[in-house]
Amino acid sequence: MSTYFDPYDADRPLRMGCRCGAHASEAEHNAETAAAELRKRSETEDFQAYSNEFIEASLVKALIPQDALRRNFLRAVGRKTAMAAIASVLPAGALTSLQAMAQSKPVALEKKDLKIGFIPITCATPLIMAHPLGFYRNEGLSVEVVKTAGWALIRDKMINKEYDATHFLSPMPLAISMGLGSNPTPMNVATIQNTNGQAITLANKHKDKRDPKDWKGFKFAVPFEFSMHNMLLRYYVAEAGLNPDTDIQIRVVPPPEMVANLRAGNIDGYLGPDPFNQRAVYEEIGFIHILTRELWNGHPCCAFGTSTEFIKQNPNTFAALYRAVLTAAAMARKPENRELIAKVISPAQYLNQPEIVLQQVLTGKFADGLGNVKVVPDRADFDPIPWQSMAVWILTQLKRWGYLKGEVNYKQIAEQVFLLTDAKKTMKQLGMPVPEGAYPKFTIMGKVFDPAKPDDYAKSFKISKTV
């Protein structure tokens, strides 16, 4: 008997469509209902004020991450001067003021019909949900969000200009800009799509091997070479005394194929994006060994970006995209919206995942596959700031593992690729004090990373390929 409409499966509906008859499935019905509620919430004065403040605060936070410096700066120059300086965070010509960016004042868009690529993972939540919630349309854009099979294809379509903008892994724009694994093509990170949101998942047969020191000979999957997943997995096993290039195998596997490979025994585990960590638990074939937030709380994973050429040619269109995605990020950061968001992005055209799996990821209340129900509200978060020190850390790891050769100008590359740098230049031109602090320090597995000393950091590890 086919199991597609199995009447004896308690978890499958017999209904061919949805309860109202207007949708192909109950999931699509639920998604549209949830999207309508979220659109309603987004149209309230309270949310619009919150969203505008969120965008403005995000930019100010990126420029001046330390509260004491921010307060001193505002006292010294005043609100209007500060806003004029922060307005230059976007590329020259994008907007005339921060208020225009935040409040969507009408401007002439250079290009309205856009294609944006995404991989079906929860990291892409802001980029995806901006589509059904109408945030792109509100900016005067007609956007097609295109589900894409893998990261190499995302890279190629961006280089070939088949996509106007895309969902990136945070290290990808750095790698593409430098010509690592492809022809060099300048790319920019506009926002970080998500922070945290990853985990190491192991097959159930390894429940007795929770210590990474016991993983010699294991086969692991990561979604792409130039990914935070690869960098964090290497970091984690190296801290346990294993060489990731000789003691384990690391394979590139597209995220949607990770669960099937775990089930088939082709891999012992993976450091992958959600929802596929939670999907392995749902399928009862794996368990969550550790969330990556426990390695580096607040680490970047995916980003929203485009080519430097696109920004220069379409500054107003880029600014409109920036607003739409940041508005979605503002909504995604609110815990009370997470269950509805799970409904919106679960259907086949987006993530094609069981709603309960996405709810567990986004709300942070989840089964770990070891018999525990955990509550970790920031398991996945959507802080959009592309700190340049994040880029510097990524570059140190690319250097550590031999992807980058020779001398590296860490700061120059970080500021060319991760946006939010022009404000400092404008402040200096206006004779204003330029605050320190665009490069905050981070703590990874108990060790402080100082972005001012990247070479020393890259050379500080006992296990590495080359420095």
PDB file of N, CA, C and O in Angstrom, residues 156-224:
ATOM      1  N   ASP A 156      27.800  30.743  -8.220  1.00  0.00           N
ATOM      2  CA  ASP A 156      27.895  30.863  -9.679  1.00  0.00           C
ATOM      3  C   ASP A 156      26.823  31.794 -10.235  1.00  0.00           C
ATOM      4  O   ASP A 156      27.084  32.581 -11.159  1.00  0.00           O
ATOM      5  N   LYS A 157      25.613  31.718  -9.689  1.00  0.00           N
ATOM      6  CA  LYS A 157      24.532  32.567 -10.193  1.00  0.00           C
ATOM      7  C   LYS A 157      24.760  34.039  -9.852  1.00  0.00           C
ATOM      8  O   LYS A 157      24.350  34.938 -10.595  1.00  0.00           O
ATOM      9  N   MET A 158      25.423  34.292  -8.718  1.00  0.00           N
ATOM     10  CA  MET A 158      25.762  35.679  -8.397  1.00  0.00           C
ATOM     11  C   MET A 158      26.870  36.199  -9.307  1.00  0.00           C
ATOM     12  O   MET A 158      26.800  37.323  -9.813  1.00  0.00           O
ATOM     13  N   ILE A 159      27.888  35.368  -9.542  1.00  0.00           N
ATOM     14  CA  ILE A 159      28.983  35.793 -10.414  1.00  0.00           C
ATOM     15  C   ILE A 159      28.482  36.021 -11.833  1.00  0.00           C
ATOM     16  O   ILE A 159      28.894  36.965 -12.516  1.00  0.00           O
ATOM     17  N   ASN A 160      27.544  35.178 -12.278  1.00  0.00           N
ATOM     18  CA  ASN A 160      27.010  35.290 -13.637  1.00  0.00           C
ATOM     19  C   ASN A 160      25.863  36.295 -13.752  1.00  0.00           C
ATOM     20  O   ASN A 160      25.259  36.422 -14.818  1.00  0.00           O
ATOM     21  N   LYS A 161      25.526  36.944 -12.643  1.00  0.00           N
ATOM     22  CA  LYS A 161      24.485  37.978 -12.595  1.00  0.00           C
ATOM     23  C   LYS A 161      23.085  37.428 -12.891  1.00  0.00           C
ATOM     24  O   LYS A 161      22.205  38.165 -13.346  1.00  0.00           O
ATOM     25  N   GLU A 162      22.883  36.148 -12.615  1.00  0.00           N
ATOM     26  CA  GLU A 162      21.547  35.568 -12.738  1.00  0.00           C
ATOM     27  C   GLU A 162      20.680  35.938 -11.542  1.00  0.00           C
ATOM     28  O   GLU A 162      19.453  35.954 -11.650  1.00  0.00           O
ATOM     29  N   TYR A 163      21.316  36.171 -10.407  1.00  0.00           N
ATOM     30  CA  TYR A 163      20.631  36.676  -9.217  1.00  0.00           C
ATOM     31  C   TYR A 163      21.081  38.108  -8.984  1.00  0.00           C
ATOM     32  O   TYR A 163      22.253  38.453  -9.189  1.00  0.00           O
ATOM     33  N   ASP A 164      20.159  38.938  -8.521  1.00  0.00           N
ATOM     34  CA  ASP A 164      20.502  40.321  -8.197  1.00  0.00           C
ATOM     35  C   ASP A 164      21.090  40.435  -6.797  1.00  0.00           C
ATOM     36  O   ASP A 164      21.945  41.289  -6.532  1.00  0.00           O
ATOM     37  N   ALA A 165      20.590  39.603  -5.895  1.00  0.00           N
ATOM     38  CA  ALA A 165      21.079  39.565  -4.518  1.00  0.00           C
ATOM     39  C   ALA A 165      20.828  38.155  -4.019  1.00  0.00           C
ATOM     40  O   ALA A 165      20.161  37.358  -4.685  1.00  0.00           O
ATOM     41  N   THR A 166      21.357  37.832  -2.849  1.00  0.00           N
ATOM     42  CA  THR A 166      21.231  36.443  -2.434  1.00  0.00           C
ATOM     43  C   THR A 166      21.463  36.248  -0.950  1.00  0.00           C
ATOM     44  O   THR A 166      21.962  37.130  -0.247  1.00  0.00           O
ATOM     45  N   HIS A 167      21.064  35.098  -0.522  1.00  0.00           N
ATOM     46  CA  HIS A 167      21.388  34.507   0.770  1.00  0.00           C
ATOM     47  C   HIS A 167      22.793  33.922   0.631  1.00  0.00           C
ATOM     48  O   HIS A 167      23.035  33.060  -0.203  1.00  0.00           O
ATOM     49  N   PHE A 168      23.730  34.423   1.425  1.00  0.00           N
ATOM     50  CA  PHE A 168      25.114  33.951   1.426  1.00  0.00           C
ATOM     51  C   PHE A 168      25.429  33.270   2.752  1.00  0.00           C
ATOM     52  O   PHE A 168      24.846  33.612   3.788  1.00  0.00           O
ATOM     53  N   LEU A 169      26.374  32.356   2.751  1.00  0.00           N
ATOM     54  CA  LEU A 169      27.099  32.045   3.980  1.00  0.00           C
ATOM     55  C   LEU A 169      28.051  33.212   4.234  1.00  0.00           C
ATOM     56  O   LEU A 169      28.665  33.726   3.296  1.00  0.00           O
ATOM     57  N   SER A 170      28.201  33.627   5.483  1.00  0.00           N
ATOM     58  CA  SER A 170      28.987  34.841   5.768  1.00  0.00           C
ATOM     59  C   SER A 170      30.399  34.828   5.178  1.00  0.00           C
ATOM     60  O   SER A 170      30.869  35.867   4.708  1.00  0.00           O
ATOM     61  N   PRO A 171      31.108  33.686   5.173  1.00  0.00           N
ATOM     62  CA  PRO A 171      32.444  33.711   4.566  1.00  0.00           C
ATOM     63  C   PRO A 171      32.445  33.788   3.044  1.00  0.00           C
ATOM     64  O   PRO A 171      33.464  34.127   2.443  1.00  0.00           O
ATOM     65  N   MET A 172      31.316  33.491   2.395  1.00  0.00           N
ATOM     66  CA  MET A 172      31.308  33.414   0.927  1.00  0.00           C
ATOM     67  C   MET A 172      31.648  34.729   0.235  1.00  0.00           C
ATOM     68  O   MET A 172      32.447  34.736  -0.712  1.00  0.00           O
ATOM     69  N   PRO A 173      31.064  35.863   0.626  1.00  0.00           N
ATOM     70  CA  PRO A 173      31.428  37.111  -0.055  1.00  0.00           C
ATOM     71  C   PRO A 173      32.910  37.448   0.093  1.00  0.00           C
ATOM     72  O   PRO A 173      33.503  38.037  -0.817  1.00  0.00           O
ATOM     73  N   LEU A 174      33.498  37.082   1.229  1.00  0.00           N
ATOM     74  CA  LEU A 174      34.940  37.278   1.406  1.00  0.00           C
ATOM     75  C   LEU A 174      35.710  36.414   0.425  1.00  0.00           C
ATOM     76  O   LEU A 174      36.615  36.882  -0.270  1.00  0.00           O
ATOM     77  N   ALA A 175      35.331  35.120   0.361  1.00  0.00           N
ATOM     78  CA  ALA A 175      36.031  34.190  -0.524  1.00  0.00           C
ATOM     79  C   ALA A 175      35.868  34.592  -1.988  1.00  0.00           C
ATOM     80  O   ALA A 175      36.843  34.590  -2.759  1.00  0.00           O
ATOM     81  N   ILE A 176      34.651  34.936  -2.397  1.00  0.00           N
ATOM     82  CA  ILE A 176      34.405  35.307  -3.792  1.00  0.00           C
ATOM     83  C   ILE A 176      35.160  36.576  -4.147  1.00  0.00           C
ATOM     84  O   ILE A 176      35.753  36.688  -5.230  1.00  0.00           O
ATOM     85  N   SER A 177      35.167  37.538  -3.243  1.00  0.00           N
ATOM     86  CA  SER A 177      35.869  38.803  -3.498  1.00  0.00           C
ATOM     87  C   SER A 177      37.366  38.584  -3.673  1.00  0.00           C
ATOM     88  O   SER A 177      38.014  39.276  -4.469  1.00  0.00           O
ATOM     89  N   MET A 178      37.925  37.606  -2.949  1.00  0.00           N
ATOM     90  CA  MET A 178      39.358  37.338  -3.026  1.00  0.00           C
ATOM     91  C   MET A 178      39.710  36.299  -4.087  1.00  0.00           C
ATOM     92  O   MET A 178      40.880  35.997  -4.299  1.00  0.00           O
ATOM     93  N   GLY A 179      38.681  35.696  -4.708  1.00  0.00           N
ATOM     94  CA  GLY A 179      38.959  34.700  -5.735  1.00  0.00           C
ATOM     95  C   GLY A 179      39.297  33.335  -5.187  1.00  0.00           C
ATOM     96  O   GLY A 179      39.983  32.548  -5.856  1.00  0.00           O
ATOM     97  N   LEU A 180      38.807  33.002  -3.984  1.00  0.00           N
ATOM     98  CA  LEU A 180      39.039  31.676  -3.419  1.00  0.00           C
ATOM     99  C   LEU A 180      37.949  30.732  -3.945  1.00  0.00           C
ATOM    100  O   LEU A 180      36.780  30.875  -3.620  1.00  0.00           O
ATOM    101  N   GLY A 181      38.339  29.785  -4.777  1.00  0.00           N
ATOM    102  CA  GLY A 181      37.387  28.838  -5.328  1.00  0.00           C
ATOM    103  C   GLY A 181      36.605  29.355  -6.509  1.00  0.00           C
ATOM    104  O   GLY A 181      35.725  28.659  -7.023  1.00  0.00           O
ATOM    105  N   SER A 182      36.898  30.567  -6.961  1.00  0.00           N
ATOM    106  CA  SER A 182      36.181  31.151  -8.101  1.00  0.00           C
ATOM    107  C   SER A 182      36.985  32.335  -8.623  1.00  0.00           C
ATOM    108  O   SER A 182      37.981  32.732  -8.018  1.00  0.00           O
ATOM    109  N   ASN A 183      36.532  32.885  -9.735  1.00  0.00           N
ATOM    110  CA  ASN A 183      37.140  34.119 -10.207  1.00  0.00           C
ATOM    111  C   ASN A 183      36.810  35.243  -9.230  1.00  0.00           C
ATOM    112  O   ASN A 183      35.683  35.318  -8.736  1.00  0.00           O
ATOM    113  N   PRO A 184      37.763  36.120  -8.934  1.00  0.00           N
ATOM    114  CA  PRO A 184      37.480  37.201  -7.975  1.00  0.00           C
ATOM    115  C   PRO A 184      36.417  38.150  -8.502  1.00  0.00           C
ATOM    116  O   PRO A 184      36.521  38.665  -9.618  1.00  0.00           O
ATOM    117  N   THR A 185      35.372  38.329  -7.712  1.00  0.00           N
ATOM    118  CA  THR A 185      34.274  39.239  -8.045  1.00  0.00           C
ATOM    119  C   THR A 185      33.881  39.974  -6.776  1.00  0.00           C
ATOM    120  O   THR A 185      33.444  39.342  -5.815  1.00  0.00           O
ATOM    121  N   PRO A 186      34.030  41.289  -6.716  1.00  0.00           N
ATOM    122  CA  PRO A 186      33.727  42.008  -5.468  1.00  0.00           C
ATOM    123  C   PRO A 186      32.279  41.826  -5.029  1.00  0.00           C
ATOM    124  O   PRO A 186      31.347  42.069  -5.807  1.00  0.00           O
ATOM    125  N   MET A 187      32.098  41.385  -3.797  1.00  0.00           N
ATOM    126  CA  MET A 187      30.788  41.183  -3.200  1.00  0.00           C
ATOM    127  C   MET A 187      30.712  41.942  -1.881  1.00  0.00           C
ATOM    128  O   MET A 187      31.741  42.271  -1.282  1.00  0.00           O
ATOM    129  N   ASN A 188      29.478  42.198  -1.437  1.00  0.00           N
ATOM    130  CA  ASN A 188      29.282  42.899  -0.165  1.00  0.00           C
ATOM    131  C   ASN A 188      28.254  42.177   0.691  1.00  0.00           C
ATOM    132  O   ASN A 188      27.265  41.645   0.182  1.00  0.00           O
ATOM    133  N   VAL A 189      28.505  42.196   1.984  1.00  0.00           N
ATOM    134  CA  VAL A 189      27.527  41.751   2.975  1.00  0.00           C
ATOM    135  C   VAL A 189      26.739  42.978   3.413  1.00  0.00           C
ATOM    136  O   VAL A 189      27.310  43.919   3.963  1.00  0.00           O
ATOM    137  N   ALA A 190      25.435  42.966   3.162  1.00  0.00           N
ATOM    138  CA  ALA A 190      24.593  44.085   3.586  1.00  0.00           C
ATOM    139  C   ALA A 190      24.122  43.900   5.016  1.00  0.00           C
ATOM    140  O   ALA A 190      24.158  44.823   5.823  1.00  0.00           O
ATOM    141  N   THR A 191      23.630  42.699   5.332  1.00  0.00           N
ATOM    142  CA  THR A 191      23.227  42.380   6.703  1.00  0.00           C
ATOM    143  C   THR A 191      23.590  40.943   6.998  1.00  0.00           C
ATOM    144  O   THR A 191      23.701  40.116   6.087  1.00  0.00           O
ATOM    145  N   ILE A 192      23.762  40.649   8.268  1.00  0.00           N
ATOM    146  CA  ILE A 192      23.827  39.265   8.704  1.00  0.00           C
ATOM    147  C   ILE A 192      22.388  38.762   8.777  1.00  0.00           C
ATOM    148  O   ILE A 192      21.525  39.425   9.351  1.00  0.00           O
ATOM    149  N   GLN A 193      22.102  37.624   8.153  1.00  0.00           N
ATOM    150  CA  GLN A 193      20.743  37.087   8.183  1.00  0.00           C
ATOM    151  C   GLN A 193      20.408  36.496   9.547  1.00  0.00           C
ATOM    152  O   GLN A 193      19.296  36.622  10.037  1.00  0.00           O
ATOM    153  N   ASN A 194      21.379  35.797  10.124  1.00  0.00           N
ATOM    154  CA  ASN A 194      21.101  35.162  11.414  1.00  0.00           C
ATOM    155  C   ASN A 194      22.382  35.012  12.220  1.00  0.00           C
ATOM    156  O   ASN A 194      23.491  34.960  11.672  1.00  0.00           O
ATOM    157  N   THR A 195      22.222  34.967  13.526  1.00  0.00           N
ATOM    158  CA  THR A 195      23.305  34.588  14.420  1.00  0.00           C
ATOM    159  C   THR A 195      22.894  33.297  15.123  1.00  0.00           C
ATOM    160  O   THR A 195      21.712  32.996  15.268  1.00  0.00           O
ATOM    161  N   ASN A 196      23.902  32.534  15.562  1.00  0.00           N
ATOM    162  CA  ASN A 196      23.667  31.200  16.128  1.00  0.00           C
ATOM    163  C   ASN A 196      22.931  30.353  15.081  1.00  0.00           C
ATOM    164  O   ASN A 196      23.213  30.456  13.907  1.00  0.00           O
ATOM    165  N   GLY A 197      22.005  29.478  15.498  1.00  0.00           N
ATOM    166  CA  GLY A 197      21.192  28.758  14.534  1.00  0.00           C
ATOM    167  C   GLY A 197      21.835  27.540  13.900  1.00  0.00           C
ATOM    168  O   GLY A 197      21.345  27.045  12.893  1.00  0.00           O
ATOM    169  N   GLN A 198      22.933  27.033  14.473  1.00  0.00           N
ATOM    170  CA  GLN A 198      23.597  25.848  13.945  1.00  0.00           C
ATOM    171  C   GLN A 198      23.838  24.872  15.100  1.00  0.00           C
ATOM    172  O   GLN A 198      23.684  25.217  16.270  1.00  0.00           O
ATOM    173  N   ALA A 199      24.230  23.666  14.766  1.00  0.00           N
ATOM    174  CA  ALA A 199      24.532  22.668  15.795  1.00  0.00           C
ATOM    175  C   ALA A 199      25.400  21.577  15.201  1.00  0.00           C
ATOM    176  O   ALA A 199      25.507  21.427  13.982  1.00  0.00           O
ATOM    177  N   ILE A 200      26.030  20.824  16.094  1.00  0.00           N
ATOM    178  CA  ILE A 200      26.669  19.571  15.696  1.00  0.00           C
ATOM    179  C   ILE A 200      25.688  18.453  16.025  1.00  0.00           C
ATOM    180  O   ILE A 200      25.257  18.310  17.173  1.00  0.00           O
ATOM    181  N   THR A 201      25.314  17.694  15.014  1.00  0.00           N
ATOM    182  CA  THR A 201      24.398  16.573  15.168  1.00  0.00           C
ATOM    183  C   THR A 201      25.149  15.281  14.895  1.00  0.00           C
ATOM    184  O   THR A 201      25.910  15.195  13.914  1.00  0.00           O
ATOM    185  N   LEU A 202      24.952  14.296  15.745  1.00  0.00           N
ATOM    186  CA  LEU A 202      25.593  12.994  15.581  1.00  0.00           C
ATOM    187  C   LEU A 202      24.543  11.906  15.395  1.00  0.00           C
ATOM    188  O   LEU A 202      23.408  12.027  15.876  1.00  0.00           O
ATOM    189  N   ALA A 203      24.927  10.828  14.726  1.00  0.00           N
ATOM    190  CA  ALA A 203      24.051   9.676  14.568  1.00  0.00           C
ATOM    191  C   ALA A 203      23.810   9.025  15.922  1.00  0.00           C
ATOM    192  O   ALA A 203      24.685   9.039  16.808  1.00  0.00           O
ATOM    193  N   ASN A 204      22.632   8.449  16.080  1.00  0.00           N
ATOM    194  CA  ASN A 204      22.261   7.845  17.368  1.00  0.00           C
ATOM    195  C   ASN A 204      23.256   6.795  17.848  1.00  0.00           C
ATOM    196  O   ASN A 204      23.421   6.603  19.061  1.00  0.00           O
ATOM    197  N   LYS A 205      23.934   6.133  16.924  1.00  0.00           N
ATOM    198  CA  LYS A 205      24.882   5.084  17.324  1.00  0.00           C
ATOM    199  C   LYS A 205      26.080   5.637  18.088  1.00  0.00           C
ATOM    200  O   LYS A 205      26.844   4.861  18.674  1.00  0.00           O
ATOM    201  N   HIS A 206      26.226   6.961  18.091  1.00  0.00           N
ATOM    202  CA  HIS A 206      27.370   7.579  18.773  1.00  0.00           C
ATOM    203  C   HIS A 206      26.994   8.237  20.102  1.00  0.00           C
ATOM    204  O   HIS A 206      27.735   9.100  20.593  1.00  0.00           O
ATOM    205  N   LYS A 207      25.890   7.832  20.681  1.00  0.00           N
ATOM    206  CA  LYS A 207      25.486   8.429  21.959  1.00  0.00           C
ATOM    207  C   LYS A 207      26.495   8.171  23.064  1.00  0.00           C
ATOM    208  O   LYS A 207      26.530   8.905  24.067  1.00  0.00           O
ATOM    209  N   ASP A 208      27.330   7.161  22.895  1.00  0.00           N
ATOM    210  CA  ASP A 208      28.356   6.867  23.902  1.00  0.00           C
ATOM    211  C   ASP A 208      29.678   7.559  23.579  1.00  0.00           C
ATOM    212  O   ASP A 208      30.683   7.325  24.263  1.00  0.00           O
ATOM    213  N   LYS A 209      29.689   8.406  22.550  1.00  0.00           N
ATOM    214  CA  LYS A 209      30.916   9.101  22.158  1.00  0.00           C
ATOM    215  C   LYS A 209      30.666  10.605  22.141  1.00  0.00           C
ATOM    216  O   LYS A 209      30.754  11.265  21.105  1.00  0.00           O
ATOM    217  N   ARG A 210      30.367  11.138  23.328  1.00  0.00           N
ATOM    218  CA  ARG A 210      30.050  12.555  23.434  1.00  0.00           C
ATOM    219  C   ARG A 210      31.297  13.422  23.509  1.00  0.00           C
ATOM    220  O   ARG A 210      31.230  14.624  23.313  1.00  0.00           O
ATOM    221  N   ASP A 211      32.451  12.832  23.783  1.00  0.00           N
ATOM    222  CA  ASP A 211      33.704  13.585  23.874  1.00  0.00           C
ATOM    223  C   ASP A 211      34.336  13.642  22.491  1.00  0.00           C
ATOM    224  O   ASP A 211      34.629  12.600  21.893  1.00  0.00           O
ATOM    225  N   PRO A 212      34.559  14.843  21.948  1.00  0.00           N
ATOM    226  CA  PRO A 212      35.148  14.925  20.606  1.00  0.00           C
ATOM    227  C   PRO A 212      36.526  14.279  20.497  1.00  0.00           C
ATOM    228  O   PRO A 212      36.963  13.979  19.380  1.00  0.00           O
ATOM    229  N   LYS A 213      37.180  14.038  21.610  1.00  0.00           N
ATOM    230  CA  LYS A 213      38.462  13.324  21.557  1.00  0.00           C
ATOM    231  C   LYS A 213      38.285  11.913  21.010  1.00  0.00           C
ATOM    232  O   LYS A 213      39.248  11.299  20.521  1.00  0.00           O
ATOM    233  N   ASP A 214      37.049  11.397  21.078  1.00  0.00           N
ATOM    234  CA  ASP A 214      36.767  10.037  20.610  1.00  0.00           C
ATOM    235  C   ASP A 214      36.324   9.991  19.153  1.00  0.00           C
ATOM    236  O   ASP A 214      35.867   8.945  18.678  1.00  0.00           O
ATOM    237  N   TRP A 215      36.434  11.108  18.439  1.00  0.00           N
ATOM    238  CA  TRP A 215      35.882  11.169  17.089  1.00  0.00           C
ATOM    239  C   TRP A 215      36.900  10.868  15.994  1.00  0.00           C
ATOM    240  O   TRP A 215      36.605  11.055  14.811  1.00  0.00           O
ATOM    241  N   LYS A 216      38.058  10.379  16.345  1.00  0.00           N
ATOM    242  CA  LYS A 216      39.068  10.089  15.320  1.00  0.00           C
ATOM    243  C   LYS A 216      38.496   9.087  14.320  1.00  0.00           C
ATOM    244  O   LYS A 216      37.964   8.048  14.702  1.00  0.00           O
ATOM    245  N   GLY A 217      38.593   9.414  13.041  1.00  0.00           N
ATOM    246  CA  GLY A 217      38.055   8.555  11.995  1.00  0.00           C
ATOM    247  C   GLY A 217      36.622   8.862  11.608  1.00  0.00           C
ATOM    248  O   GLY A 217      36.091   8.275  10.654  1.00  0.00           O
ATOM    249  N   PHE A 218      35.977   9.774  12.316  1.00  0.00           N
ATOM    250  CA  PHE A 218      34.593  10.125  12.000  1.00  0.00           C
ATOM    251  C   PHE A 218      34.530  10.872  10.656  1.00  0.00           C
ATOM    252  O   PHE A 218      35.461  11.568  10.258  1.00  0.00           O
ATOM    253  N   LYS A 219      33.376  10.725   9.998  1.00  0.00           N
ATOM    254  CA  LYS A 219      33.100  11.450   8.767  1.00  0.00           C
ATOM    255  C   LYS A 219      32.023  12.494   9.043  1.00  0.00           C
ATOM    256  O   LYS A 219      30.920  12.146   9.479  1.00  0.00           O
ATOM    257  N   PHE A 220      32.352  13.756   8.803  1.00  0.00           N
ATOM    258  CA  PHE A 220      31.435  14.855   9.069  1.00  0.00           C
ATOM    259  C   PHE A 220      31.060  15.576   7.768  1.00  0.00           C
ATOM    260  O   PHE A 220      31.849  15.628   6.823  1.00  0.00           O
ATOM    261  N   ALA A 221      29.883  16.145   7.770  1.00  0.00           N
ATOM    262  CA  ALA A 221      29.443  16.966   6.650  1.00  0.00           C
ATOM    263  C   ALA A 221      29.343  18.422   7.087  1.00  0.00           C
ATOM    264  O   ALA A 221      28.980  18.714   8.231  1.00  0.00           O
ATOM    265  N   VAL A 222      29.675  19.303   6.170  1.00  0.00           N
ATOM    266  CA  VAL A 222      29.427  20.742   6.302  1.00  0.00           C
ATOM    267  C   VAL A 222      28.810  21.191   4.978  1.00  0.00           C
ATOM    268  O   VAL A 222      28.979  20.527   3.947  1.00  0.00           O
ATOM    269  N   PRO A 223      28.078  22.303   4.962  1.00  0.00           N
ATOM    270  CA  PRO A 223      27.382  22.688   3.728  1.00  0.00           C
ATOM    271  C   PRO A 223      28.263  23.268   2.633  1.00  0.00           C
ATOM    272  O   PRO A 223      27.859  23.264   1.469  1.00  0.00           O
ATOM    273  N   PHE A 224      29.458  23.773   2.995  1.00  0.00           N
ATOM    274  CA  PHE A 224      30.317  24.410   1.993  1.00  0.00           C
ATOM    275  C   PHE A 224      31.674  24.636   2.641  1.00  0.00           C
ATOM    276  O   PHE A 224      31.780  24.782   3.859  1.00  0.00           O
TER     277      PHE A 224
END
